[in-house]
Coordinates of C-alpha atoms and ligand atoms in Angstrom, one line a residue:
M1 CA 127.4 188.1 159.3
E2 CA 125.5 189.7 161.9
A3 CA 122.5 188.6 163.6
K4 CA 120.1 191.1 162.0
D5 CA 121.7 190.6 158.6
E6 CA 121.2 186.8 159.0
E7 CA 117.5 187.1 159.9
K8 CA 116.8 189.3 157.1
C9 CA 118.4 186.9 154.6
K10 CA 116.5 184.1 155.8
Q11 CA 113.4 186.2 155.3
I12 CA 114.6 186.6 151.9
D13 CA 115.0 183.2 151.5
I14 CA 111.6 182.3 152.4
E15 CA 110.3 184.6 150.1
L16 CA 112.5 183.2 147.3
I17 CA 110.9 179.8 148.1
E18 CA 107.3 181.4 147.9
I19 CA 108.2 183.2 144.5
D20 CA 109.2 179.9 143.2
L21 CA 106.1 178.1 144.4
E22 CA 104.3 180.9 142.7
I23 CA 106.1 180.3 139.5
A24 CA 105.6 176.7 139.6
Q25 CA 101.7 177.3 140.1
L26 CA 101.7 179.7 137.2
Q27 CA 103.5 177.2 135.0
K28 CA 101.2 174.7 135.8
R29 CA 98.2 176.7 135.0
K30 CA 100.0 177.8 131.6
S31 CA 100.5 174.1 130.7
D32 CA 96.9 173.4 131.7
L33 CA 95.5 175.9 129.3
I34 CA 97.8 175.1 126.5
K35 CA 96.4 171.3 127.0
H36 CA 93.0 172.8 126.9
K37 CA 93.5 174.9 123.8
E38 CA 95.0 171.6 121.9
Q39 CA 91.9 169.7 122.9
L40 CA 89.4 172.4 121.5
K41 CA 91.5 172.6 118.3
Y42 CA 91.7 169.0 117.8
L43 CA 87.9 168.4 118.3
S44 CA 87.4 171.0 115.6
Y45 CA 89.8 169.3 113.2
Q46 CA 87.7 166.1 114.2
R47 CA 84.4 167.9 113.0
Q48 CA 85.9 169.2 110.2
T49 CA 87.1 165.6 109.3
D50 CA 84.3 163.9 110.5
L51 CA 82.6 163.6 106.9
I52 CA 85.6 162.4 105.3
S53 CA 86.3 159.8 108.0
D54 CA 82.7 158.8 108.1
K55 CA 83.0 155.2 108.7
K56 CA 80.2 153.5 106.6
K57 CA 81.0 155.5 103.6
W58 CA 84.6 154.4 103.7
T59 CA 83.6 150.8 104.2
H60 CA 81.0 150.6 101.4
K61 CA 81.3 147.7 98.6
D62 CA 80.9 150.3 95.8
F63 CA 84.6 151.3 95.3
P64 CA 85.8 150.4 91.9
W65 CA 88.3 148.5 93.5
Y66 CA 86.6 146.5 96.1
N67 CA 87.1 143.1 94.3
I68 CA 90.7 143.6 93.7
V69 CA 91.2 144.8 97.2
Q70 CA 89.4 141.6 98.7
E71 CA 91.4 139.4 96.1
T72 CA 94.7 140.9 97.1
L73 CA 94.0 140.2 100.6
K74 CA 93.7 136.6 100.3
N75 CA 95.7 135.7 97.5
K76 CA 98.8 138.0 98.3
F77 CA 98.6 138.2 102.0
K78 CA 97.1 135.1 102.7
L79 CA 94.5 136.9 105.1
E80 CA 91.0 136.4 105.6
T81 CA 89.3 139.4 106.6
F82 CA 90.4 143.1 107.5
R83 CA 90.8 144.3 110.9
P84 CA 88.9 147.3 112.1
Q85 CA 89.9 150.5 110.2
Q86 CA 92.0 148.7 107.7
L87 CA 89.5 148.5 104.6
A88 CA 88.4 152.4 105.7
A89 CA 92.3 153.4 105.8
I90 CA 92.8 151.4 102.2
N91 CA 90.0 153.2 100.7
I92 CA 90.7 156.6 101.6
T93 CA 94.2 156.6 100.7
L94 CA 93.2 154.6 97.2
S95 CA 90.9 157.9 96.9
K96 CA 94.2 159.9 97.0
H97 CA 93.1 161.5 100.6
D98 CA 95.6 162.3 102.9
A99 CA 95.0 160.4 106.3
L100 CA 96.4 159.9 109.7
L101 CA 95.9 156.0 110.9
I102 CA 96.1 155.8 114.7
M103 CA 96.2 152.1 115.8
P104 CA 97.6 150.2 118.5
T105 CA 100.7 148.3 118.1
G106 CA 100.1 145.0 116.4
G107 CA 97.0 146.2 115.0
G108 CA 98.3 145.8 111.3
K109 CA 98.8 149.3 109.9
S110 CA 101.4 148.0 107.5
L111 CA 99.0 146.5 105.5
C112 CA 97.1 149.6 104.7
Y113 CA 100.1 151.0 102.9
Q114 CA 101.1 147.5 101.5
L115 CA 98.0 146.7 99.9
P116 CA 97.2 149.9 97.9
A117 CA 100.7 149.9 97.1
I118 CA 100.1 146.5 94.9
I119 CA 97.0 147.6 93.4
D120 CA 98.3 151.4 92.1
K121 CA 100.5 152.1 89.3
G122 CA 103.9 152.9 90.2
F123 CA 105.5 152.6 93.6
T124 CA 104.8 153.8 97.3
L125 CA 107.4 155.6 99.3
V126 CA 107.5 154.2 102.9
V127 CA 109.6 156.4 105.5
S128 CA 110.3 154.1 108.4
P129 CA 112.7 154.9 111.5
M130 CA 114.6 151.4 111.6
V131 CA 116.7 149.5 109.3
S132 CA 115.5 146.4 111.3
L133 CA 111.9 147.3 111.0
M134 CA 112.4 147.8 107.1
E135 CA 113.8 144.7 106.9
D136 CA 111.5 142.4 108.5
Q137 CA 109.0 144.0 106.2
I138 CA 111.2 143.4 103.2
I139 CA 111.5 139.9 103.7
Q140 CA 107.8 139.4 104.2
L141 CA 106.9 141.2 101.2
N142 CA 109.4 139.3 99.2
K143 CA 108.0 135.9 100.5
F144 CA 104.4 136.9 99.2
K145 CA 106.2 137.9 95.9
I146 CA 105.8 141.5 96.3
N147 CA 108.6 143.8 94.6
A148 CA 110.0 146.0 97.7
K149 CA 113.4 147.4 98.0
M150 CA 115.1 149.5 100.7
I151 CA 117.7 152.0 100.3
S152 CA 119.9 152.7 103.7
S153 CA 123.7 153.2 104.4
Y154 CA 124.0 149.5 104.2
S155 CA 123.1 149.3 100.4
T156 CA 126.0 148.7 97.9
K157 CA 126.6 151.1 95.3
E158 CA 125.3 148.8 92.8
E159 CA 121.9 148.0 94.6
T160 CA 121.5 151.7 95.1
K161 CA 122.0 152.1 91.5
L162 CA 119.6 149.6 90.5
L163 CA 116.8 150.7 92.6
Y164 CA 117.2 154.4 91.1
Q165 CA 116.7 152.9 87.8
M166 CA 113.9 151.2 89.0
M167 CA 112.1 153.9 90.5
I168 CA 111.9 155.6 87.3
D169 CA 111.1 152.5 85.0
G170 CA 107.4 151.9 84.3
K171 CA 108.2 148.6 83.6
S172 CA 109.9 147.8 86.7
M173 CA 106.9 146.7 88.6
L174 CA 108.2 148.0 91.6
K175 CA 105.7 148.5 94.3
L176 CA 107.5 149.6 97.6
V177 CA 110.8 151.9 98.4
Y178 CA 111.5 152.1 102.1
C179 CA 114.0 154.8 103.3
T180 CA 114.6 156.1 106.4
P181 CA 113.7 160.1 107.1
E182 CA 117.6 161.0 107.0
R183 CA 117.5 159.8 103.2
I184 CA 114.8 162.6 102.7
A185 CA 116.8 165.0 104.7
K186 CA 120.3 164.2 103.4
S187 CA 120.5 162.6 100.2
K188 CA 119.9 165.3 97.2
I189 CA 120.2 162.5 94.4
F190 CA 117.6 160.4 95.8
M191 CA 115.3 163.3 96.3
T192 CA 115.9 164.3 92.3
K193 CA 115.1 160.3 91.5
L194 CA 112.0 161.0 93.6
Q195 CA 111.1 164.0 91.6
K196 CA 111.8 162.4 88.5
A197 CA 109.4 159.5 89.3
Y198 CA 106.6 161.9 90.1
N199 CA 106.7 163.4 87.1
L200 CA 106.3 160.3 85.1
N201 CA 103.4 159.3 87.5
L202 CA 105.1 156.3 89.1
L203 CA 105.0 157.9 92.8
S204 CA 101.5 156.6 94.2
R205 CA 101.6 157.4 97.5
I206 CA 103.9 158.5 100.8
A207 CA 103.4 156.1 103.8
I208 CA 105.2 157.7 107.2
D209 CA 105.3 155.0 109.7
E210 CA 105.6 155.7 113.6
V211 CA 104.7 159.5 112.3
H212 CA 104.8 160.6 115.8
C213 CA 108.5 161.0 115.6
C214 CA 107.9 164.5 113.6
T215 CA 106.9 165.8 117.0
T216 CA 108.9 166.5 120.4
W217 CA 105.5 165.5 122.2
G218 CA 105.6 162.4 120.8
H219 CA 107.8 159.8 123.1
D220 CA 110.9 159.4 120.7
F221 CA 111.3 162.5 118.6
R222 CA 113.3 162.3 115.6
P223 CA 114.7 165.4 114.2
D224 CA 115.1 164.2 110.7
Y225 CA 111.6 163.6 110.4
T226 CA 110.9 167.5 110.5
H227 CA 112.3 167.0 106.8
L228 CA 109.4 165.4 106.0
T229 CA 107.5 168.8 105.9
I230 CA 108.8 169.1 102.0
F231 CA 106.5 166.4 100.8
K232 CA 103.3 168.4 100.6
P233 CA 105.0 171.5 98.7
M234 CA 107.1 169.1 96.6
F235 CA 104.2 166.6 95.7
P236 CA 101.0 168.3 96.4
D237 CA 98.7 165.8 94.8
I238 CA 100.4 162.6 96.2
P239 CA 98.5 160.9 99.3
V240 CA 100.1 161.1 102.3
L241 CA 99.4 158.2 105.0
G242 CA 100.9 158.6 108.4
L243 CA 100.6 155.8 110.8
T244 CA 101.0 155.7 114.5
A245 CA 100.5 154.1 117.9
T246 CA 100.6 157.4 119.7
A247 CA 96.8 158.8 119.9
S248 CA 97.3 162.2 122.0
S249 CA 95.5 165.2 120.4
K250 CA 98.7 167.2 121.0
V251 CA 100.7 164.8 118.8
I252 CA 98.0 164.5 116.2
T253 CA 97.8 168.2 115.4
D254 CA 101.5 168.9 115.6
T255 CA 101.8 166.2 113.1
Q256 CA 99.2 167.4 110.9
K257 CA 100.8 170.8 110.9
L258 CA 104.6 169.6 110.0
L259 CA 103.3 167.5 107.2
Q260 CA 100.7 170.1 106.1
I261 CA 98.1 167.9 106.1
Q262 CA 95.4 169.9 108.3
G263 CA 92.0 168.4 107.9
C264 CA 92.8 165.2 106.6
A265 CA 90.9 162.1 107.5
L266 CA 91.6 160.6 111.0
L267 CA 91.3 157.1 111.5
K268 CA 91.3 155.6 115.2
A269 CA 91.3 152.0 115.8
T270 CA 90.3 151.2 119.6
F271 CA 93.4 150.9 122.0
N272 CA 91.7 148.0 124.0
R273 CA 93.4 144.9 124.1
P274 CA 90.6 142.8 125.9
N275 CA 92.9 139.7 126.1
L276 CA 95.8 141.3 128.4
F277 CA 95.4 141.0 132.3
Y278 CA 96.6 144.2 133.7
E279 CA 98.1 144.3 137.3
V280 CA 100.1 146.3 139.6
K281 CA 102.3 144.8 142.3
W282 CA 104.3 146.5 145.1
K283 CA 107.8 145.5 144.8
P284 CA 109.3 144.0 147.9
D285 CA 112.8 144.4 148.7
N286 CA 115.6 143.1 146.4
K287 CA 115.6 139.5 147.6
E288 CA 112.2 139.0 148.0
C289 CA 111.6 140.6 144.7
L290 CA 114.1 137.8 143.3
D291 CA 112.3 135.2 145.0
E292 CA 109.0 136.0 143.5
F293 CA 110.4 136.6 140.0
E294 CA 112.0 133.2 140.0
S295 CA 108.8 131.7 141.4
L296 CA 106.8 133.5 138.8
L297 CA 109.1 132.0 135.6
K298 CA 109.1 128.6 137.3
N299 CA 105.4 128.5 138.5
K300 CA 102.9 130.8 137.0
F301 CA 104.6 131.4 133.8
K302 CA 106.1 127.8 133.4
N303 CA 107.0 126.9 129.8
Q304 CA 105.6 130.5 128.5
S305 CA 107.3 133.1 126.7
G306 CA 107.9 136.7 128.3
I307 CA 109.5 139.9 128.7
I308 CA 111.0 141.4 131.7
Y309 CA 111.5 145.4 131.5
T310 CA 114.2 147.3 133.5
T311 CA 115.2 150.9 133.5
S312 CA 119.0 150.7 133.4
I313 CA 121.5 148.8 131.8
K314 CA 123.0 147.6 134.8
D315 CA 119.8 146.8 136.5
C316 CA 119.2 144.4 133.2
E317 CA 122.7 142.6 133.6
N318 CA 122.1 142.3 137.5
L319 CA 118.5 140.8 137.1
K320 CA 119.8 138.4 134.5
K321 CA 122.5 137.5 136.4
E322 CA 120.6 136.7 139.5
L323 CA 118.0 135.1 137.7
R324 CA 120.3 132.8 136.1
E325 CA 121.9 131.8 139.0
R326 CA 118.5 130.8 140.4
G327 CA 118.1 128.5 137.3
C328 CA 116.0 130.5 135.1
K329 CA 116.6 130.7 131.3
V330 CA 116.7 134.2 130.7
G331 CA 119.1 136.4 128.3
A332 CA 120.0 140.2 128.4
Y333 CA 119.2 142.8 125.9
H334 CA 120.3 146.0 126.0
A335 CA 121.4 148.9 123.8
Q336 CA 125.3 148.6 124.8
L337 CA 125.5 145.0 123.2
E338 CA 126.8 144.7 119.9
A339 CA 124.1 144.3 117.0
P340 CA 125.1 140.4 115.9
L341 CA 125.0 139.6 120.0
R342 CA 121.6 141.3 120.1
T343 CA 120.5 139.4 117.3
K344 CA 121.6 136.0 118.6
I345 CA 119.8 136.9 121.7
H346 CA 116.4 137.8 120.2
N347 CA 117.0 134.5 118.1
K348 CA 117.4 132.4 121.2
W349 CA 114.2 133.8 122.7
L350 CA 112.2 133.4 119.4
N351 CA 113.0 129.7 119.4
G352 CA 112.4 129.1 123.1
E353 CA 116.0 128.5 124.2
Y354 CA 115.5 131.6 126.5
Q355 CA 112.0 131.8 128.4
A356 CA 112.1 135.3 128.7
V357 CA 114.6 138.2 128.1
V358 CA 115.6 140.9 130.5
A359 CA 115.6 143.8 128.6
T360 CA 115.8 147.9 128.3
I361 CA 113.5 149.4 126.0
A362 CA 115.9 149.2 123.5
F363 CA 114.2 146.0 122.8
G364 CA 110.8 147.2 121.3
L365 CA 110.3 148.3 118.0
G366 CA 109.9 145.1 115.4
I367 CA 109.0 142.4 117.9
D368 CA 106.5 140.4 116.4
K369 CA 106.5 137.2 118.6
P370 CA 102.9 136.3 118.5
D371 CA 102.8 134.1 122.0
V372 CA 104.5 136.7 124.3
R373 CA 102.5 135.4 127.4
F374 CA 104.0 137.8 129.7
V375 CA 105.6 141.0 130.2
I376 CA 106.9 142.0 133.7
H377 CA 108.1 145.4 134.2
H378 CA 110.6 145.3 137.1
A379 CA 110.3 149.1 137.3
L380 CA 107.7 151.5 136.0
S381 CA 107.9 153.0 132.6
K382 CA 108.6 156.6 131.5
S383 CA 104.9 157.3 130.7
I384 CA 101.4 155.4 130.3
E385 CA 102.0 155.7 126.7
N386 CA 105.3 153.7 126.8
F387 CA 103.8 151.2 129.3
Y388 CA 101.1 150.8 127.0
Q389 CA 103.5 149.9 124.1
E390 CA 105.9 147.7 126.2
S391 CA 103.1 145.4 127.9
G392 CA 101.5 145.6 124.2
R393 CA 103.9 143.2 123.0
A394 CA 102.0 140.4 124.9
G395 CA 99.2 138.4 123.7
R396 CA 99.8 139.5 119.9
D397 CA 97.7 136.1 119.3
G398 CA 94.8 137.3 121.0
K399 CA 95.4 134.6 123.9
K400 CA 95.2 135.6 127.6
S401 CA 98.4 137.2 128.6
T402 CA 99.6 138.9 131.7
C403 CA 101.1 142.5 132.3
L404 CA 102.5 142.8 135.7
L405 CA 104.0 146.2 136.8
Y406 CA 106.0 146.5 139.7
Y407 CA 106.0 149.5 141.9
K408 CA 108.2 151.1 144.2
L409 CA 108.8 154.7 145.3
S410 CA 112.7 154.8 145.1
D411 CA 112.4 153.5 141.2
V412 CA 110.7 156.9 140.6
F413 CA 113.6 158.9 141.3
K414 CA 115.8 156.8 138.9
L415 CA 113.6 157.7 136.3
S416 CA 112.8 161.5 137.1
T417 CA 116.1 162.3 137.3
M418 CA 116.3 160.9 133.6
V419 CA 113.5 162.7 132.4
F420 CA 113.0 166.1 134.0
T421 CA 114.7 168.1 131.4
T422 CA 112.2 167.7 128.6
Q423 CA 109.2 169.0 128.2
T424 CA 106.8 166.4 129.0
G425 CA 109.1 164.4 130.9
L426 CA 107.7 165.0 134.5
P427 CA 104.0 165.2 133.8
N428 CA 104.3 162.2 131.9
L429 CA 106.1 159.9 134.3
Y430 CA 103.6 161.3 137.0
S431 CA 100.6 159.8 134.9
I432 CA 102.1 156.5 135.3
I433 CA 102.7 156.8 139.3
K434 CA 99.1 157.6 139.4
Y435 CA 98.2 154.6 137.5
C436 CA 100.2 152.5 140.3
L437 CA 99.1 154.3 143.1
N438 CA 95.5 153.8 142.2
S439 CA 93.7 151.3 144.2
K440 CA 90.1 151.1 143.2
D441 CA 89.5 152.1 139.6
C442 CA 89.7 149.5 136.5
R443 CA 93.3 149.8 135.1
R444 CA 91.9 149.4 131.6
K445 CA 89.6 152.5 132.5
L446 CA 92.7 154.5 133.5
I447 CA 94.5 153.6 130.5
A448 CA 91.9 154.3 128.1
S449 CA 91.5 157.7 129.1
H450 CA 95.1 158.6 128.5
F451 CA 94.0 157.7 124.8
D452 CA 90.7 159.7 124.9
E453 CA 88.8 156.9 124.9
S454 CA 86.5 155.9 127.2
W455 CA 85.5 152.1 128.5
E456 CA 83.6 150.9 131.3
S457 CA 84.7 148.2 133.5
I458 CA 82.4 146.0 131.8
D459 CA 84.8 146.4 128.6
C460 CA 87.4 144.7 131.2
N461 CA 85.5 141.6 131.4
K462 CA 87.5 141.1 135.0
M463 CA 90.7 141.3 132.9
C464 CA 92.7 143.8 135.8
D465 CA 93.7 143.2 139.2
H466 CA 91.0 145.7 140.5
C467 CA 87.9 144.3 138.6
S468 CA 88.8 140.6 139.3
T469 CA 88.7 140.9 142.8
E470 CA 86.0 142.5 145.1
L471 CA 87.8 145.2 146.6
T472 CA 87.1 147.0 150.0
T473 CA 88.4 150.8 149.4
K474 CA 88.0 153.7 152.1
R475 CA 89.0 157.0 151.4
I476 CA 91.0 158.5 154.2
S477 CA 92.6 161.7 154.7
I478 CA 96.5 162.4 154.7
T479 CA 95.9 166.1 155.3
E480 CA 97.9 165.6 158.5
Y481 CA 100.7 163.5 157.3
C482 CA 101.1 166.4 154.7
K483 CA 101.7 168.8 157.5
D484 CA 104.3 166.7 159.4
L485 CA 106.2 166.3 156.4
Y486 CA 106.1 169.9 155.9
E487 CA 107.3 170.6 159.5
I488 CA 110.3 168.1 158.5
L489 CA 111.0 170.2 155.5
N490 CA 110.7 173.6 157.1
V491 CA 113.2 172.2 159.9
T492 CA 115.7 170.7 157.8
S493 CA 116.0 173.7 155.5
N494 CA 116.6 175.9 158.2
N495 CA 119.2 173.6 158.9
D496 CA 120.6 174.2 155.4
M497 CA 120.0 170.7 154.6
K498 CA 118.0 169.1 151.5
L499 CA 116.2 166.0 151.9
T500 CA 115.7 163.1 149.4
A501 CA 112.6 161.2 149.6
Q502 CA 114.1 158.3 151.3
M503 CA 115.7 160.7 153.9
L504 CA 112.2 162.4 154.2
L505 CA 110.7 159.2 155.2
D506 CA 113.8 158.1 157.6
S507 CA 113.0 161.5 159.2
W508 CA 109.3 160.9 159.4
Y509 CA 110.0 157.6 161.0
G510 CA 112.4 159.7 163.7
K511 CA 115.6 158.7 162.4
Y512 CA 117.1 162.6 162.5
N513 CA 114.8 164.0 165.4
K514 CA 118.0 164.4 167.8
K515 CA 120.2 165.8 164.9
M516 CA 117.4 168.0 163.6
K517 CA 115.8 168.7 166.7
I518 CA 112.3 168.0 165.2
T519 CA 110.4 167.8 168.0
N520 CA 106.4 167.7 167.3
I521 CA 106.1 165.0 164.6
K522 CA 104.6 161.9 165.5
P523 CA 106.4 158.9 163.5
P524 CA 103.9 157.0 161.8
T525 CA 102.2 153.9 163.3
F526 CA 101.9 151.9 160.0
S527 CA 104.5 150.3 157.4
R528 CA 107.0 152.1 155.6
M529 CA 105.1 150.7 152.5
R530 CA 102.2 152.7 153.3
A531 CA 104.2 155.9 154.0
E532 CA 105.9 155.5 150.4
M533 CA 102.5 155.4 149.1
I534 CA 101.5 158.4 150.9
V535 CA 104.5 160.4 149.9
G536 CA 103.9 159.3 146.3
E537 CA 100.2 160.5 146.5
L538 CA 101.6 163.7 147.9
L539 CA 103.9 164.2 144.7
V540 CA 101.3 163.3 142.4
Q541 CA 98.7 165.6 143.8
N542 CA 101.4 168.7 143.8
Y543 CA 101.5 168.7 147.5
L544 CA 105.1 167.8 147.4
A545 CA 107.5 168.5 144.3
E546 CA 111.0 167.2 143.3
D547 CA 113.7 169.5 143.5
F548 CA 116.5 168.6 140.9
H549 CA 120.1 169.3 142.0
F550 CA 123.3 168.4 139.5
T551 CA 126.4 167.2 141.1
P552 CA 129.5 166.4 138.9
Y553 CA 128.6 162.7 138.4
S554 CA 124.7 162.6 138.6
T555 CA 121.4 164.5 139.3
I556 CA 119.8 163.9 142.5
S557 CA 116.0 164.6 143.6
Y558 CA 115.2 166.4 146.5
I559 CA 112.0 166.9 148.1
K560 CA 110.4 170.2 148.6
R561 CA 106.7 171.7 149.1
G562 CA 104.6 171.5 146.2
S563 CA 102.7 174.1 144.3
N564 CA 99.5 173.3 146.1
H565 CA 100.8 173.7 149.5
S566 CA 99.1 176.9 150.0
K567 CA 95.9 175.1 149.6
L568 CA 96.4 173.9 153.0
L569 CA 96.5 177.1 154.8
Q570 CA 93.0 177.3 153.8
D571 CA 92.1 174.4 155.6
H572 CA 92.0 172.1 152.3
Q573 CA 91.6 168.6 152.9
I574 CA 94.1 165.9 151.1
H575 CA 92.4 162.4 150.4
M576 CA 93.4 159.1 149.1
Y577 CA 91.9 155.8 148.5
I578 CA 93.4 152.6 149.8
S579 CA 92.0 149.1 149.5
K580 CA 92.3 146.5 152.1
E581 CA 93.3 143.7 149.8
K582 CA 96.1 145.7 148.5
F583 CA 97.5 146.3 151.9
I584 CA 98.4 142.8 153.4
E585 CA 101.6 143.8 154.7
P586 CA 104.4 141.7 153.7
N587 CA 105.6 139.4 156.4
S588 CA 102.5 139.7 158.4
K589 CA 99.4 137.5 158.1
K590 CA 97.4 140.3 160.1
I591 CA 95.8 143.0 157.6
K592 CA 96.2 146.2 159.1
F593 CA 93.5 149.0 157.4
L594 CA 94.1 152.6 158.3
Ligands
ADP10 P1 101.3 147.5 113.6 O1 102.5 148.0 112.4 O2 100.3 148.3 113.7 O3 102.1 147.4 114.8 P2 101.8 145.4 111.8 O4 101.6 145.9 110.6 O5 103.3 145.0 112.0 O6 101.3 145.9 112.9 O7 101.1 144.2 111.9 C1 101.1 143.0 113.2 C2 100.5 141.6 112.7 O8 98.8 141.5 112.4 C3 101.5 141.2 111.6 O9 101.8 139.7 111.8 C4 100.5 141.3 110.5 O10 100.8 140.0 109.7 C5 99.1 140.9 111.2 N1 98.0 141.3 110.6 C6 97.8 142.6 110.1 N2 96.4 142.5 109.5 C7 95.9 141.5 109.6 C8 94.7 141.0 109.3 N3 93.6 141.8 108.6 N4 94.4 139.6 109.5 C9 95.0 138.8 110.4 N5 96.5 139.6 110.6 C10 96.7 140.6 110.3
MG11 MG1 104.4 148.8 112.4
ZN12 ZN1 89.5 146.4 134.7

């Protein structure tokens, strides 16, 4: 190519980059606007339903079923008192209103349909996403001598036939029927029986567990849940009770729309788990990290039970192996193991043979071990939502437990390359990076804002790393560092090279200076750890952005300028907070403070 044309091409390239950046900015604005609109819609729904959700009204004693509800709680379920929102939910659904109950995992959602099921004539249909969850509940209910059955692909022909008979027999005393959403979607015969039961006034209510699976905005969308839209047209006067631990307004409005229960009662229990201590730690290199984990298991958490979450099956197996070699009693749990083996590992953990399970997120739904004293995240979760759920498996018994998250920049890209293709993948991931990088605010407060709740540090009661120590924080400008990084990106892109975050950091420290002819950059005088913190901060503030490229074997995340880059031209300053206490550099007794 002639030099003139080459020059032109370069010009066009620059323009193309600028267009990309503008598109990214517009897209961000679009998604912000959509979010704002949803929030407004949600607020207006909430106003509409305020009357119906009026707490005082729904916990009054003058419901005709008051006595029998209290009696059933004590005599059937052997429980003393209701937890927050349980009584209101029960009264609403017994009054035949539709409702969504939003309550953190472990809060006691099941009771809100199990108890009314016993009181009403006929049976309650429960839609649940997993056979193992249904099995657990049925075993429990049968222990209480409550007639509950399930229908799944494991049911024999005889069992199914018997269940169908019971569903349309007013004298059968059948109280709960559990099924998966696939059954609603795919089994005409089941739907026919349901219709018949309805005509005989034997279908008393429909409970939909993990109802956020209806929407792609939730964290585990299940396409078969969309078939549940059929319930309202088919059974218009049958109350629907949706249950979830996902509280985002988008999920709620979407779910209401799909189930055709707009304007239904919304009941929300607080998400604060006061007995959980939240802490984020900077993850050291592999060996040091293993030393630290070994020490945690053998000292701080000695004789205590816990879970260690990892990102991939490979990490999970490796960590198990390494910890075992160091004499720790741990098992590995992930989706590649056969079901019987998984059950065996689960049981060994339940009976204390294993101190901890090293697990991927496949280990989750249905864990109901009350005395989990620690949940350690070996790497960050996909979102605050996921983190809250996973760490929330600690301390179900209400006793003090620890939720420890290990953060490292390179772990971010293991996850981002997995999630970036979904609509909410990256924003969700960045929300947890922000959580990790934050070096001054109460962790509880940060989690709360994600659930549209506001808790103050006083609600924390010194139960997070930031509230439990007096922090010396400082606001610093990182504008100049950002400019240096842009310069590196410019030079390398002129050389037709793309940089991953690690390569960008290497270049910043001068590794490629000669090769790339990067001349006017001063390498940082601080540790790599701090440099990583700055790069992370620039990513979440949209001054840097990820640029994903497919190869036949994997997806690579390169770094480019982010949509806020033009603000720098207008002399904008970028700031971040750092705290002295968090920055005792590894291997050095001396505290360096920028
Ligand atoms: P969720 O579905 O909200 O995650 P579950 O319904 O599985 O929670 O209940 C979690 C645990 O709380 C169960 O062991 C249950 O027996 C217990 N539980 C529920 N309600 C009460 C209550 N009112 N008092 C004491 N324990 C309760
Ligand atoms: Mg549940
Ligand atoms: Zn706090």
